[in-house]
Short mmCIF file of C-alpha atoms in Angstrom, two decimals:
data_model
loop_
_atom_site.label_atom_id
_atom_site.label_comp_id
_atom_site.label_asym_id
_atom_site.label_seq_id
_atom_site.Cartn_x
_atom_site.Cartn_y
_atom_site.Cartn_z
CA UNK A 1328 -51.82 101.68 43.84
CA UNK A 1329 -53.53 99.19 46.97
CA UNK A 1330 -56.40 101.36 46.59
CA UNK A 1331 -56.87 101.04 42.82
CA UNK A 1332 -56.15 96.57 43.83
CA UNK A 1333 -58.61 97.18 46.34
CA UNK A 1334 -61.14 98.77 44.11
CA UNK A 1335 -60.27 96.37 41.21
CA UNK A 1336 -60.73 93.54 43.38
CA UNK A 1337 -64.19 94.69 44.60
CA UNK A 1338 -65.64 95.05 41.30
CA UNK A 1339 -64.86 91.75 40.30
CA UNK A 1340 -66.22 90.28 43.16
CA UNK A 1341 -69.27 91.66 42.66
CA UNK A 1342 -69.52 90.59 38.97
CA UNK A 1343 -68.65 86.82 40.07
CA UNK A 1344 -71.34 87.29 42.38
CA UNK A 1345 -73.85 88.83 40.02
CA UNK A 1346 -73.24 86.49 37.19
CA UNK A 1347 -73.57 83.74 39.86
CA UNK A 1348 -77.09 85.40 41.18
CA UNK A 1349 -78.03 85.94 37.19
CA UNK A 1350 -77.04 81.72 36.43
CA UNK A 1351 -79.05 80.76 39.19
CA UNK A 1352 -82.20 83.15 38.30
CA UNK A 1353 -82.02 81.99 34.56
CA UNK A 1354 -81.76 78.13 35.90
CA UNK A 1355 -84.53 78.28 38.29
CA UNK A 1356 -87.03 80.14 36.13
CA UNK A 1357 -86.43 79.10 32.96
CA UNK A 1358 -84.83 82.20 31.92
CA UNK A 1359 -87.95 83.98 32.52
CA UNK A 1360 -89.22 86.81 34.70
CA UNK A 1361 -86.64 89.16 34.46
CA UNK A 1362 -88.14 92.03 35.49
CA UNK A 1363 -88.76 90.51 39.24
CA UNK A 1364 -85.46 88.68 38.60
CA UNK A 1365 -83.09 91.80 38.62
CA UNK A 1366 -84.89 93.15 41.83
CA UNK A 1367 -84.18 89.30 43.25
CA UNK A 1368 -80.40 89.66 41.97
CA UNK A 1369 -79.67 93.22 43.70
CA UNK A 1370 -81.05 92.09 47.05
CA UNK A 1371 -79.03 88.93 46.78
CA UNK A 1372 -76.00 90.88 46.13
CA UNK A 1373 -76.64 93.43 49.11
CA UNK A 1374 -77.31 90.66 51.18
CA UNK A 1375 -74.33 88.85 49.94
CA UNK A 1376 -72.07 91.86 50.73
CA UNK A 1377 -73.85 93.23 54.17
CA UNK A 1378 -73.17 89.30 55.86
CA UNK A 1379 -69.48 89.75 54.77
CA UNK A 1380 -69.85 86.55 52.58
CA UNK A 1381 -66.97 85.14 50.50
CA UNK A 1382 -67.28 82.95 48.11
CA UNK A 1383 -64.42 80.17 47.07
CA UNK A 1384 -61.71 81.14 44.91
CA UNK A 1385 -62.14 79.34 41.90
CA UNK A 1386 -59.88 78.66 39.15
CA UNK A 1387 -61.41 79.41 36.00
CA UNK A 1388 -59.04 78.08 33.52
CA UNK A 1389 -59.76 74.52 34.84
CA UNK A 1390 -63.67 74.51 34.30
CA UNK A 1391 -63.32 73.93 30.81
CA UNK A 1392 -62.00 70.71 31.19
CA UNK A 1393 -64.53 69.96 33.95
CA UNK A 1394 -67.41 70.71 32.17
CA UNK A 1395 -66.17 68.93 29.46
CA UNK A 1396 -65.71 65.78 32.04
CA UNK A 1397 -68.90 66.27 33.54
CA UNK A 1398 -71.38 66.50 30.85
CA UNK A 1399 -69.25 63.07 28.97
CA UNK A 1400 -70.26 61.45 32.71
CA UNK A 1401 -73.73 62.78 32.69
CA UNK A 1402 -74.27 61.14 29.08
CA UNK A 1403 -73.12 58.09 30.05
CA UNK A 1404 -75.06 58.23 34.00
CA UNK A 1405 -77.97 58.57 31.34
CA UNK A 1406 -76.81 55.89 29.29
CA UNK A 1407 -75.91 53.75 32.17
CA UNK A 1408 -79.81 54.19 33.55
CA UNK A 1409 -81.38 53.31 30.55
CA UNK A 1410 -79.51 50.51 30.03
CA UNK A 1411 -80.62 49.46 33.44
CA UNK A 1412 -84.43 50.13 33.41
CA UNK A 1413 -84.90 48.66 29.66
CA UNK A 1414 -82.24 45.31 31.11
CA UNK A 1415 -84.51 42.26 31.81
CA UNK A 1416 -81.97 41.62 34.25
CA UNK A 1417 -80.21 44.29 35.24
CA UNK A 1418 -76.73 43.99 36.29
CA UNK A 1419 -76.52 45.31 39.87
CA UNK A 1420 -74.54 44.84 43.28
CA UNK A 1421 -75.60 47.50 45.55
CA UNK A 1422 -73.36 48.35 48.70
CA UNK A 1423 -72.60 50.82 50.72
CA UNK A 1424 -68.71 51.80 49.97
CA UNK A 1425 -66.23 54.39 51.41
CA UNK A 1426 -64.11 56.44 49.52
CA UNK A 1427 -60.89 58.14 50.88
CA UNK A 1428 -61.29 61.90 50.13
CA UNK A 1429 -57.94 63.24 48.67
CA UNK A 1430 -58.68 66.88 49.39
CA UNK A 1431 -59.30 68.47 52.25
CA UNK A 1432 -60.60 71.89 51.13
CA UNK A 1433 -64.12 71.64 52.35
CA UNK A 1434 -65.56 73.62 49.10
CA UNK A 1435 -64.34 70.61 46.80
CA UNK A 1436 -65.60 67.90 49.09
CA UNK A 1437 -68.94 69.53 49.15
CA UNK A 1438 -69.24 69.90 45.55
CA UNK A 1439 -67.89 66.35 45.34
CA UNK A 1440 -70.65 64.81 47.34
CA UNK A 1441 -73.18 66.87 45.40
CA UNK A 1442 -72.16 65.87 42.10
CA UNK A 1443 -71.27 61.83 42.81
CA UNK A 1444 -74.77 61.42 42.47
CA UNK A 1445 -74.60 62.28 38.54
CA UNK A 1446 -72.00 59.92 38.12
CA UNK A 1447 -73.19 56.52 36.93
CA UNK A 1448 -74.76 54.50 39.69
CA UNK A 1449 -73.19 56.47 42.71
CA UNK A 1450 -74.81 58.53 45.31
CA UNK A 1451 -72.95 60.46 48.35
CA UNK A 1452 -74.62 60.08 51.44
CA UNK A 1453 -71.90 61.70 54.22
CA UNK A 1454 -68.50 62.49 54.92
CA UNK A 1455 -66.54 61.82 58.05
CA UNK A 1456 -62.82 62.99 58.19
CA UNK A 1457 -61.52 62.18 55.14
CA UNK A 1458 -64.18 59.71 53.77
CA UNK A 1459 -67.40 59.89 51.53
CA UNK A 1460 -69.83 57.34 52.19
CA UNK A 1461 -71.33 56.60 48.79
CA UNK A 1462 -73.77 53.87 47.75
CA UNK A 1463 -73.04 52.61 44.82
CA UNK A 1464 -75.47 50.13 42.43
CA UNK A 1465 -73.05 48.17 41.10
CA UNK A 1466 -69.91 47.72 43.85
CA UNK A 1467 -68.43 45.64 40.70
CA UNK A 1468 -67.86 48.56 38.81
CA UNK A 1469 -65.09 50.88 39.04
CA UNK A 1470 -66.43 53.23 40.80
CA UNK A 1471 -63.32 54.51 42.27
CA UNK A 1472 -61.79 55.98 39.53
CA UNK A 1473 -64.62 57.79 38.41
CA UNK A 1474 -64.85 59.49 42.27
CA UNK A 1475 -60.97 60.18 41.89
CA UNK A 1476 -61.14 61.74 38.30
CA UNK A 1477 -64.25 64.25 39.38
CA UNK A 1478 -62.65 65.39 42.50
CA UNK A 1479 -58.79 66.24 40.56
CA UNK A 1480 -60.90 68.30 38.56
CA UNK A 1481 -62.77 69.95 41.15
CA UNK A 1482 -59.27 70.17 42.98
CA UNK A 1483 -57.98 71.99 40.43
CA UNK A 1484 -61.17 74.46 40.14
CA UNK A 1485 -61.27 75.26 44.02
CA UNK A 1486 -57.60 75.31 44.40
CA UNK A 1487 -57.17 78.60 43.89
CA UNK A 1488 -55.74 80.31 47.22
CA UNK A 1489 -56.89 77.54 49.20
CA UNK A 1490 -54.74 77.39 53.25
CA UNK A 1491 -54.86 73.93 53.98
CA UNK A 1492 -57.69 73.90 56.50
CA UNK A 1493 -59.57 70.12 57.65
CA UNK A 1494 -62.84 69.91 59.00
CA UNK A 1495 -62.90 66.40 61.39
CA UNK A 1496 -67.05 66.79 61.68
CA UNK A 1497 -69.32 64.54 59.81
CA UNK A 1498 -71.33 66.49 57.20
CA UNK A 1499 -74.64 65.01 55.60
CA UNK A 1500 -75.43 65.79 51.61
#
């Protein structure tokens, strides 16, 4: 029966990581070049499996809901920028702002800081301990609770057999 797990296990891995390989190809080509693509996929995935690399456990029921999140944020980021650059006076108050990271699983904070800067008027610049440096345009704002809502739901992705594990370095994004 562990062997059949085992096996069971294995072959999903290597779809996750396929589809992954396949997402990214599609992305950075334009869904073109296929033919050069697969070759590019099956040496990613040897690679991939030869360096012993594990991905993060992700919860899948909770992306839904994210991407649902995300893209109403993006729309708005866009709004928010073109309300901006066609303003005669736009309304801005730039600082520099920390934000106390609730999480400490270090594949959330990293997708965090990536994806802050797609949120209206925020960008992530580092993290120390448990804090995010982000500049923000408009300190005003509430910028918090947008920071707080994107990382429950990237919690709740990358919570998925997660040890409780904290990383004290400073990491640059």
């Amino acid at each position: 029966m562990s062997a059949f797990a085992f096996t069971r296990q294995k072959i999903f891995s290597v779809m996750k990581w396929m589809l992954f390989y396949a997402a990214l190809w599609a992305l950075l080509t334009g869904n073109q070049g296929w033919g050069f693509g697969v070759l590019f996929i099956a040496l990613a995935l040897f690679c991939t499996f030869r360096s012993g690399l594990r991905g993060p456990s992700l919860s899948l029921r909770h992306v839904p809901p994210f991407l649902l999140y995300f893209l109403q944020r993006l729309v708005a980021g866009g709004v928010d920028v073109a309300g901006r650059t066609l303003s005669f006076k736009p309304a801005i108050e730039p600082a520099w702002v920390k934000y106390s990271l609730q999480s400490t699983n270090p594949h959330t904070q990293l997708a965090l800081s990536a994806i802050v800067g797609l949120l209206p008027g925020t960008l992530a610049a580092s993290i120390k301990g448990n804090r995010m440096l982000v500049h923000v345009l408009n300190s005003g704002q509430d910028w918090q609770r947008d920071i707080a809502q994107l990382e429950r739901h990237l919690t709740a992705i990358y919570s998925a057999h997660f040890s409780t594990h904290k990383s004290s370095g400073e990491r640059s994004v």
